[in-house]
Tab-separated table of N, CA, C and O and ligand atoms in Angstrom:
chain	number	residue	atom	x	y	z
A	8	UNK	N	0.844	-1.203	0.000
A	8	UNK	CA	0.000	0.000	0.000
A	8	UNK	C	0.876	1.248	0.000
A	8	UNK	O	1.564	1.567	0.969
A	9	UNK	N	0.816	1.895	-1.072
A	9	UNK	CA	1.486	3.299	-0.762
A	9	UNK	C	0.955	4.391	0.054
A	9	UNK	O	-0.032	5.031	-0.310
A	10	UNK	N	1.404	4.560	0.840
A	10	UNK	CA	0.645	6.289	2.103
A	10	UNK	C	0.859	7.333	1.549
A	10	UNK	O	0.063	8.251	1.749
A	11	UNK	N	1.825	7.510	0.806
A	11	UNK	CA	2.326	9.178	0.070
A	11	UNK	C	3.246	9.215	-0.661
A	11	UNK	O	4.146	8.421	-0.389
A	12	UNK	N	3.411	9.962	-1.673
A	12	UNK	CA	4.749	10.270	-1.819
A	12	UNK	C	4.970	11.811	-2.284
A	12	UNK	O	4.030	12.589	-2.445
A	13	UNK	N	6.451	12.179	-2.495
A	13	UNK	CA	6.766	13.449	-2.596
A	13	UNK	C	7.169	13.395	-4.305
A	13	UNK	O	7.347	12.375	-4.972
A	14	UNK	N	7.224	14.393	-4.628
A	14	UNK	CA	7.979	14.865	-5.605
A	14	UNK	C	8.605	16.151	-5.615
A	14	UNK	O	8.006	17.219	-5.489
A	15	UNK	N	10.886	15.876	-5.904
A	15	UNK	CA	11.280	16.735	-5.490
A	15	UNK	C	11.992	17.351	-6.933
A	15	UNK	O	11.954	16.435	-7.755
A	16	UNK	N	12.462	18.258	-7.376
A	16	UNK	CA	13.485	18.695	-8.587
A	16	UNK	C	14.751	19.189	-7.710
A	16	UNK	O	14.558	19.509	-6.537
A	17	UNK	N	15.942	19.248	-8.230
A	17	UNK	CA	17.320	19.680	-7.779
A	17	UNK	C	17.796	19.661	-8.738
A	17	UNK	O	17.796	18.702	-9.509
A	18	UNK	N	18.533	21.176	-8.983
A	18	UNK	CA	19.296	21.511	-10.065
A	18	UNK	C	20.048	22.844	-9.922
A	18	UNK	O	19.363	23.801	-9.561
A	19	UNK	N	21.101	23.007	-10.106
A	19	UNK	CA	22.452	24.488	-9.937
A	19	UNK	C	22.249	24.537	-8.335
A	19	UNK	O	22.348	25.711	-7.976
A	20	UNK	N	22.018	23.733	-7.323
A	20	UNK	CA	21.739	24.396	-6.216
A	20	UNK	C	20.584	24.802	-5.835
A	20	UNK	O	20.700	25.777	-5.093
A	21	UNK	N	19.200	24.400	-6.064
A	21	UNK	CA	18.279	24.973	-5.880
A	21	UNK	C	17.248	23.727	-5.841
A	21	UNK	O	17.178	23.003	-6.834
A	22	UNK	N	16.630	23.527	-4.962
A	22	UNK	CA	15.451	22.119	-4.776
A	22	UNK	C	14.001	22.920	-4.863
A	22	UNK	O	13.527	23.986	-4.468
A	23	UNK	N	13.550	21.654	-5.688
A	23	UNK	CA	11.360	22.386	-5.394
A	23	UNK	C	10.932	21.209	-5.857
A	23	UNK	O	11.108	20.348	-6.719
A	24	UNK	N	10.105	21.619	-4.650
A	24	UNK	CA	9.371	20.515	-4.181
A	24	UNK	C	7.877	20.918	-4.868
A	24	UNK	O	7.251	21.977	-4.904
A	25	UNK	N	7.606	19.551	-5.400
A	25	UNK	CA	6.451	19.886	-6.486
A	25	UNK	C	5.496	19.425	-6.062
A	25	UNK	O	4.525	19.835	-6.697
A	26	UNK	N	5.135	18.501	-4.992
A	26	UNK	CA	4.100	17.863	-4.863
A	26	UNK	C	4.359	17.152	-3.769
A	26	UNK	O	5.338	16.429	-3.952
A	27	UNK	N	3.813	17.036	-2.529
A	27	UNK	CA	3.742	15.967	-1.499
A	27	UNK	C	2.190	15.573	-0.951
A	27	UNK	O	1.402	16.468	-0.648
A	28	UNK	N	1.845	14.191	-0.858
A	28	UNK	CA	0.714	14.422	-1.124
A	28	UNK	C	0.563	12.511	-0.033
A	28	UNK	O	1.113	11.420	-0.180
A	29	UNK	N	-0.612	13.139	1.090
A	29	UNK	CA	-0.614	11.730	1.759
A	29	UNK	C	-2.021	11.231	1.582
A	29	UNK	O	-2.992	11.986	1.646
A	30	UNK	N	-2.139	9.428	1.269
A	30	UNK	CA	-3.598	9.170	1.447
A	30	UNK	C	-4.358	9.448	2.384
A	30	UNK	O	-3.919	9.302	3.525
A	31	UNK	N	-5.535	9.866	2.214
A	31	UNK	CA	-6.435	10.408	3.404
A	31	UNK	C	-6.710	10.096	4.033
A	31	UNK	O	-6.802	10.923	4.939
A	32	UNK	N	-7.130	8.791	4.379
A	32	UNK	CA	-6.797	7.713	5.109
A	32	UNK	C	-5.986	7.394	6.441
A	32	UNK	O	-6.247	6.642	7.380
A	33	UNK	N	-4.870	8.268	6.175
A	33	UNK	CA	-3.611	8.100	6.307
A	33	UNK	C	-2.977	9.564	7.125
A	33	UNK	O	-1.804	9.641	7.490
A	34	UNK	N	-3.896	10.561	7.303
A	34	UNK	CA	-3.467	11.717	7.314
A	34	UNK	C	-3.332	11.714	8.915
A	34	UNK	O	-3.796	10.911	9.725
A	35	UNK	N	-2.606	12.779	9.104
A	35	UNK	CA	-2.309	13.140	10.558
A	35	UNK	C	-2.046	12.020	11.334
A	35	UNK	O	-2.650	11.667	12.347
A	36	UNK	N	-0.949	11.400	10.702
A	36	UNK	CA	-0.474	10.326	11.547
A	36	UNK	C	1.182	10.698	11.347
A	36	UNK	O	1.889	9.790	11.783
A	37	UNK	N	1.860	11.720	10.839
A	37	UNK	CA	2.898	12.051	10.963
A	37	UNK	C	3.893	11.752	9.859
A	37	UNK	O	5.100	11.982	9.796
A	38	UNK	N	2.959	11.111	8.907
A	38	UNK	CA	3.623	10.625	7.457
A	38	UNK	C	4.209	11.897	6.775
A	38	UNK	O	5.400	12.002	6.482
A	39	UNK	N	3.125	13.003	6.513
A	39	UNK	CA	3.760	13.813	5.934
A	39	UNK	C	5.270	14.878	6.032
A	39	UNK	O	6.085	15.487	5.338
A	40	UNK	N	4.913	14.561	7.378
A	40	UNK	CA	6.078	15.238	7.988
A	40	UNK	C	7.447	15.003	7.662
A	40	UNK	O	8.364	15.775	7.383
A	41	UNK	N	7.342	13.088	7.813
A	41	UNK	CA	8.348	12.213	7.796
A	41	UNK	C	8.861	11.903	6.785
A	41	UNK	O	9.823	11.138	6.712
A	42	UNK	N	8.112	12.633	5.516
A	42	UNK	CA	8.059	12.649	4.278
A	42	UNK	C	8.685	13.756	3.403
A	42	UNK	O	9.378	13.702	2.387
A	43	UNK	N	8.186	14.817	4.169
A	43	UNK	CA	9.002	16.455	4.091
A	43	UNK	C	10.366	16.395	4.799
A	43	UNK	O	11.256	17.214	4.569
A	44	UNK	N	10.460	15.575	5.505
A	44	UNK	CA	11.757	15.637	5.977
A	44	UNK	C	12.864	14.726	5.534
A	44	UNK	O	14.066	14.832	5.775
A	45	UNK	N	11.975	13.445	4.565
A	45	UNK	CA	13.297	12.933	3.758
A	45	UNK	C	13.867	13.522	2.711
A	45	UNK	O	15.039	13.421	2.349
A	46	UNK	N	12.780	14.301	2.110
A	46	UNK	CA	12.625	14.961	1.173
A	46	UNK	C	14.015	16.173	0.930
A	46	UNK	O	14.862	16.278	0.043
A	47	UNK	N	13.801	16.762	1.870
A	47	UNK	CA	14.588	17.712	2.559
A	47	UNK	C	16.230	17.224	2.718
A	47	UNK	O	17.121	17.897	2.200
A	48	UNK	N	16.502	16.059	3.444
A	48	UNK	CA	17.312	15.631	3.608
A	48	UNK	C	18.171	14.675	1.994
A	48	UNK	O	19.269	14.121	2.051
A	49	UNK	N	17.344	14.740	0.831
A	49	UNK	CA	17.458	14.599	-0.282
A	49	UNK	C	18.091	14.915	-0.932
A	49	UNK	O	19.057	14.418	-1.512
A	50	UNK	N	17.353	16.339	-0.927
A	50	UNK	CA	17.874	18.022	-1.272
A	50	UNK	C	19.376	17.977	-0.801
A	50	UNK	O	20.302	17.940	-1.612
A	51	UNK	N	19.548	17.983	0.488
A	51	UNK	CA	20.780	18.322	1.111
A	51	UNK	C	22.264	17.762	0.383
A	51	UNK	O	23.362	18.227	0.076
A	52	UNK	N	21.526	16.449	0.328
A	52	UNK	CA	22.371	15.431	-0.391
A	52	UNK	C	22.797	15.579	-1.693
A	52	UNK	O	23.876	15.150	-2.102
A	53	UNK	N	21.872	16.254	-2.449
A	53	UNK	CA	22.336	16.147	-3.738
A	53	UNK	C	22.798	18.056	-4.322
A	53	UNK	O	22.683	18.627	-5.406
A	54	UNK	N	23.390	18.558	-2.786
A	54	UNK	CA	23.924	19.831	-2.962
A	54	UNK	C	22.927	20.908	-2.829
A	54	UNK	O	23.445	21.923	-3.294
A	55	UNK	N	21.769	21.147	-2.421
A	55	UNK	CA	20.624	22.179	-2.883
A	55	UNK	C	20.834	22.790	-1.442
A	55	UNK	O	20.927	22.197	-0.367
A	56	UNK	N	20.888	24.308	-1.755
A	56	UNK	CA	21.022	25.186	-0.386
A	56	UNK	C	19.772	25.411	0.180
A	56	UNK	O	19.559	25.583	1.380
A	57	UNK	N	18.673	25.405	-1.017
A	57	UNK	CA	17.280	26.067	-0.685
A	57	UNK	C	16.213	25.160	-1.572
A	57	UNK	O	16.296	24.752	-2.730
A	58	UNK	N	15.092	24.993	-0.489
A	58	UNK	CA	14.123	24.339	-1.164
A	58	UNK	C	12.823	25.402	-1.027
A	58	UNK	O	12.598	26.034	0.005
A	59	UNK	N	11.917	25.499	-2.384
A	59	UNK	CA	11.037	26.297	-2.897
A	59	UNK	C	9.626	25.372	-2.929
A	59	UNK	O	9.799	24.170	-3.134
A	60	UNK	N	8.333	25.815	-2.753
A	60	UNK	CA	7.504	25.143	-3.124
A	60	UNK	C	6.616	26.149	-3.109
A	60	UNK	O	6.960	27.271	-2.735
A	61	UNK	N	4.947	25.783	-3.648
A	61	UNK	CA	3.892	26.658	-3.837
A	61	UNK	C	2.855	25.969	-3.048
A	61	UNK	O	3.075	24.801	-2.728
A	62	UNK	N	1.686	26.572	-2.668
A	62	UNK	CA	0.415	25.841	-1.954
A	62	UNK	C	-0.220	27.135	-1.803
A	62	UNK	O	0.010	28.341	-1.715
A	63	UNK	N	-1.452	25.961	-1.822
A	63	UNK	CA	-2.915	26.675	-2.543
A	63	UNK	C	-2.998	27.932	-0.949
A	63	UNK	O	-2.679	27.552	0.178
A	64	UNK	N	-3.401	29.126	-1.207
A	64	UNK	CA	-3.797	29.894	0.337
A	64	UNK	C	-4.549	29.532	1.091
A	64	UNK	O	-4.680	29.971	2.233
A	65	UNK	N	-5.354	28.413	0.429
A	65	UNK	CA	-7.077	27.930	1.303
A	65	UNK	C	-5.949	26.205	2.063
A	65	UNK	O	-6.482	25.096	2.112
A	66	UNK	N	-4.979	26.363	2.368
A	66	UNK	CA	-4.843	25.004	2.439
A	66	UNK	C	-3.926	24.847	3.880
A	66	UNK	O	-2.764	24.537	4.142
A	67	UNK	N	-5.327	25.306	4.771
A	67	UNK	CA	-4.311	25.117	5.747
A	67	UNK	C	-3.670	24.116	6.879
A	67	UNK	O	-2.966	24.368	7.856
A	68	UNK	N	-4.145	22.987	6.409
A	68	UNK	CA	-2.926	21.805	6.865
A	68	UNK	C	-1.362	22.067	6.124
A	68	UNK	O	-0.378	22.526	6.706
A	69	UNK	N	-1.412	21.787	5.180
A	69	UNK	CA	-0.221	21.898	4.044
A	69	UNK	C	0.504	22.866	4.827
A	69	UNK	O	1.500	22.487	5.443
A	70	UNK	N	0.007	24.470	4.899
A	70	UNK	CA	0.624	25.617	5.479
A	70	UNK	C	1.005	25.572	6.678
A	70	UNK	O	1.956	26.213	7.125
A	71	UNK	N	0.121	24.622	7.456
A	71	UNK	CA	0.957	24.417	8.917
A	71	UNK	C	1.745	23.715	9.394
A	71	UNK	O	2.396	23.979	10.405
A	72	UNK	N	1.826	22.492	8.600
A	72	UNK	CA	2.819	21.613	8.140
A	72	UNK	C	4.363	22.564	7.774
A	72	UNK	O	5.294	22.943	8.485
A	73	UNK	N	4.153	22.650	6.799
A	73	UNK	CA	5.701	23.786	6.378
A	73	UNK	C	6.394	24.927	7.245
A	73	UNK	O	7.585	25.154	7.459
A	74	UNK	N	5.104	25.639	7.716
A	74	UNK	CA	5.250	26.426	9.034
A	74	UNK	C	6.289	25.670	9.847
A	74	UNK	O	7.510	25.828	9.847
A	75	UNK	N	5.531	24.798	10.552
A	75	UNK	CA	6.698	24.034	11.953
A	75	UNK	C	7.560	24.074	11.335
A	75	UNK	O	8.456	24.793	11.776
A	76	UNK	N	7.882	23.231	9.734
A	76	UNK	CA	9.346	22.572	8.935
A	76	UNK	C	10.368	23.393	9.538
A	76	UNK	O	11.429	23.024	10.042
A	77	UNK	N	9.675	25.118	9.357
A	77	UNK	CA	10.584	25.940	8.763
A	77	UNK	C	10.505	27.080	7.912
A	77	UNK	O	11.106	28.152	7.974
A	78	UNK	N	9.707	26.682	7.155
A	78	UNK	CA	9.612	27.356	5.784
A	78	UNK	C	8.921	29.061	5.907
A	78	UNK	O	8.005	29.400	6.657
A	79	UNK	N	9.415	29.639	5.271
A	79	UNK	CA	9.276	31.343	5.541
A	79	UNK	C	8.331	31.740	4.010
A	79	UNK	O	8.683	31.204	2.959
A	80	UNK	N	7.452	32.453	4.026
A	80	UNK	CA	6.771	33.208	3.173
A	80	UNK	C	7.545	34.064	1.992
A	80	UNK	O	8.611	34.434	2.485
A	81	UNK	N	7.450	34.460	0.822
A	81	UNK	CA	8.481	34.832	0.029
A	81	UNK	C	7.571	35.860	-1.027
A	81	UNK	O	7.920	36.804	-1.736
A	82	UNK	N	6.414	35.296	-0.810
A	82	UNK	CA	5.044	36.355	-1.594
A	82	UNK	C	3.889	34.969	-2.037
A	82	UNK	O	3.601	33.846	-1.622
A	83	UNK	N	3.397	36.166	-3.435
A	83	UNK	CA	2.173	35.173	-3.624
A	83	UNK	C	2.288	35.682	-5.001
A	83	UNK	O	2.637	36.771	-5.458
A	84	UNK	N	1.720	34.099	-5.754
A	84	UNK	CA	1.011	34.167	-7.375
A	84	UNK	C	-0.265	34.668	-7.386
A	84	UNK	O	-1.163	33.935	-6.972
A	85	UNK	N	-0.423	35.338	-7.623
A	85	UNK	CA	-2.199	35.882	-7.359
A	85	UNK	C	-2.676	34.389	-9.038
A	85	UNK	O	-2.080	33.826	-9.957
A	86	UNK	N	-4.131	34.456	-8.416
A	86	UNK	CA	-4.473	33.777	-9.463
A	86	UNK	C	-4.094	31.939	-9.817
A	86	UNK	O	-4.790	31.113	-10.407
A	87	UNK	N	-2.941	31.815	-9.283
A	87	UNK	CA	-2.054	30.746	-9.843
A	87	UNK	C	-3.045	29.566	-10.335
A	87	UNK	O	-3.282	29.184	-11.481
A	88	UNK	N	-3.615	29.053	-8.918
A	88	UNK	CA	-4.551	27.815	-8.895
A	88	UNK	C	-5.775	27.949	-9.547
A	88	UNK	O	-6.334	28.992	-9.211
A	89	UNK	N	-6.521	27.157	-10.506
A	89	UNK	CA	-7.543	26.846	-10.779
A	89	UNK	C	-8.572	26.579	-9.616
A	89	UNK	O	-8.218	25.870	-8.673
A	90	UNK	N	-9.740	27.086	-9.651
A	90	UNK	CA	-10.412	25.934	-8.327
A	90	UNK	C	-11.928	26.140	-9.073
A	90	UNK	O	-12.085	26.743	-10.135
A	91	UNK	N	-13.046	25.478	-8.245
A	91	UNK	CA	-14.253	25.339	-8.812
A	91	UNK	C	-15.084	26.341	-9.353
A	91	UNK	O	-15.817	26.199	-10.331
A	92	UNK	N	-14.895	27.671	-8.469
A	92	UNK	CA	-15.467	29.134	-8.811
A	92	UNK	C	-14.417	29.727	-9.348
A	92	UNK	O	-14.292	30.801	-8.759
A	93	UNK	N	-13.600	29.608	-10.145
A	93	UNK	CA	-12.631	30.947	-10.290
A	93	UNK	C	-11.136	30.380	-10.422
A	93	UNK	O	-10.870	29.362	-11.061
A	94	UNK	N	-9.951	31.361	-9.565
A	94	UNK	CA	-9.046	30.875	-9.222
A	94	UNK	C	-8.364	30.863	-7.781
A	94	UNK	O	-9.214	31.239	-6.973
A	95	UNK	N	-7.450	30.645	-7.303
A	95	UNK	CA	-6.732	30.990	-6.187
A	95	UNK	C	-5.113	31.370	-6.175
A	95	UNK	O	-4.310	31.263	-7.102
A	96	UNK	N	-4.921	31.795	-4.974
A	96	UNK	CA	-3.889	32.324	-4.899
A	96	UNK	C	-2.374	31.136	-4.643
A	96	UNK	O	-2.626	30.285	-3.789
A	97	UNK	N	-1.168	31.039	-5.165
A	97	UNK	CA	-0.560	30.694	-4.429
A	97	UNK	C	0.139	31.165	-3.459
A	97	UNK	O	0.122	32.393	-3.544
A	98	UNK	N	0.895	30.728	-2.361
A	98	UNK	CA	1.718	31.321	-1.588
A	98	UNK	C	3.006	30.326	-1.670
A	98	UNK	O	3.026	29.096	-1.708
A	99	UNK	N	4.136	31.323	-1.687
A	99	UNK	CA	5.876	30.955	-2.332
A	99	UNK	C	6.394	30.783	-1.379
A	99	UNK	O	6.759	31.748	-0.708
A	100	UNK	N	6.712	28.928	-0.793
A	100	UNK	CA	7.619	29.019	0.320
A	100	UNK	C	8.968	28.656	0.380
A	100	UNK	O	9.269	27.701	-0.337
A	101	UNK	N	9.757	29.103	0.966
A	101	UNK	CA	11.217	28.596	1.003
A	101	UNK	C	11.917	28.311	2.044
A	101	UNK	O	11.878	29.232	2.860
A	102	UNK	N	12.669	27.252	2.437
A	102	UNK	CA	13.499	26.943	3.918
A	102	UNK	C	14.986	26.901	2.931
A	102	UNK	O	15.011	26.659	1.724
A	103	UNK	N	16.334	27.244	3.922
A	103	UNK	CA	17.559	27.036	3.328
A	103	UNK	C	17.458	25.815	4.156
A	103	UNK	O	16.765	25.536	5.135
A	104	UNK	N	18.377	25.147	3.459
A	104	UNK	CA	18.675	24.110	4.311
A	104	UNK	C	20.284	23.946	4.177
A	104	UNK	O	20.873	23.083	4.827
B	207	COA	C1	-0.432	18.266	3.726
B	207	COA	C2	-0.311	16.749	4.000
B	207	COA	C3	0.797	16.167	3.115
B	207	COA	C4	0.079	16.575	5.487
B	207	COA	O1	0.324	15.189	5.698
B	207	COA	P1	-0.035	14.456	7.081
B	207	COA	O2	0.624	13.127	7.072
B	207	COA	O3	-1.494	14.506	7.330
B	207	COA	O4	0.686	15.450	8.119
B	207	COA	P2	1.349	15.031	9.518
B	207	COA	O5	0.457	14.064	10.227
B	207	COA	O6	2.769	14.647	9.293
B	207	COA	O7	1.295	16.425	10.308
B	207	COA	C5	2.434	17.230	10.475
B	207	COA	C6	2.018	18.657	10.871
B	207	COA	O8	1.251	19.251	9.829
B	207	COA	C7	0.219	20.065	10.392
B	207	COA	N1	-1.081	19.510	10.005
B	207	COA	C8	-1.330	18.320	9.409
B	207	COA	N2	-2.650	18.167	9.174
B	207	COA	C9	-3.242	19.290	9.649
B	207	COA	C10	-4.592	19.751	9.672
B	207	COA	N3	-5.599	19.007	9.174
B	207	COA	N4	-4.842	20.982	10.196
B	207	COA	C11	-3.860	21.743	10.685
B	207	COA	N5	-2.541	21.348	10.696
B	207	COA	C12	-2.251	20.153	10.173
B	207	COA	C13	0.413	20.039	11.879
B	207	COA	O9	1.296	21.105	12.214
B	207	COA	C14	1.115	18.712	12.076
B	207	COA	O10	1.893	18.686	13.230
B	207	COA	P3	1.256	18.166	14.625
B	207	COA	O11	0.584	16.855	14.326
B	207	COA	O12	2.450	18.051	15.498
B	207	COA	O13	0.285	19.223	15.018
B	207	COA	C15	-1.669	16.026	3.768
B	207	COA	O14	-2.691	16.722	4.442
B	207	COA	C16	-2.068	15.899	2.299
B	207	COA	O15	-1.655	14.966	1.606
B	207	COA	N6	-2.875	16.841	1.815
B	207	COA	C17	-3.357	16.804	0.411
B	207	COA	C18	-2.248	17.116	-0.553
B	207	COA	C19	-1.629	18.461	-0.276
B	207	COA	O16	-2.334	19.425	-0.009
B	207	COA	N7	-0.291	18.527	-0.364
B	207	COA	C20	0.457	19.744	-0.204
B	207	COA	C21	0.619	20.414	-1.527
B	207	COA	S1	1.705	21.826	-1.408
């Protein structure tokens, strides 16, 4: 059974994280965390000073999740996300590691 997985990019020094994503099922049992943090430790490994990612503004598990990590605010995509009425905003996060 798979619980989650991440998807990370690393390249010149620079990691982004494109996607981490746990079955629902499955949630708030500390997977994601444990997941952001291999992730992270990935990054480290394969030279990346700083990891970047985006998430939706309405999403606030995801945001509180990254919060504890670490991760600091950097701005916002207005618009970015598609959603059912319209669009949404992203918000740009980054931790050095
Ligand atoms: C975001 C996601 C990966 C978190 O995974 P998870 O395994 O449920 O998270 P964890 O159990 O490891 O929780 C770690 C921390 O995240 C925060 N968190 C997790 N779920 C939360 C919720 N529903 N509300 C508020 N904070 C939450 C808490 O700070 C938590 O720490 P704590 O348990 O010590 O309070 C998961 O909710 C998910 O897959 N969501 C759908 C996909 C998604 O939105 N991915 C992010 C895209 S950028």
């Amino acid at each position: 059974m798979i619980e989650g997985y991440g998807i990370l990019t690393v390249a010149a020094g620079e990691s982004h994280l494109l996607n981490l994503c746990v079955r629902p099922e499955s949630r708030g049992e500390g997977i994601g965390r444990k997941l952001l943090r291999f992730l992270i430790s990935l990054a480290r490994r394969h030279d990346a000073d700083i990891l970047f990612l985006e998430v939706r503004a309405s999403n606030a598990a995801a945001r509180a999740l990254y919060q504890v990590e670490g991760f600091n605010e950097l701005g916002t995509r207005k618009d970015y996300y598609p959603q059912a009425n319209g669009r949404e905003d992203a918000i740009i996060l980054a931790r050095s590691l």
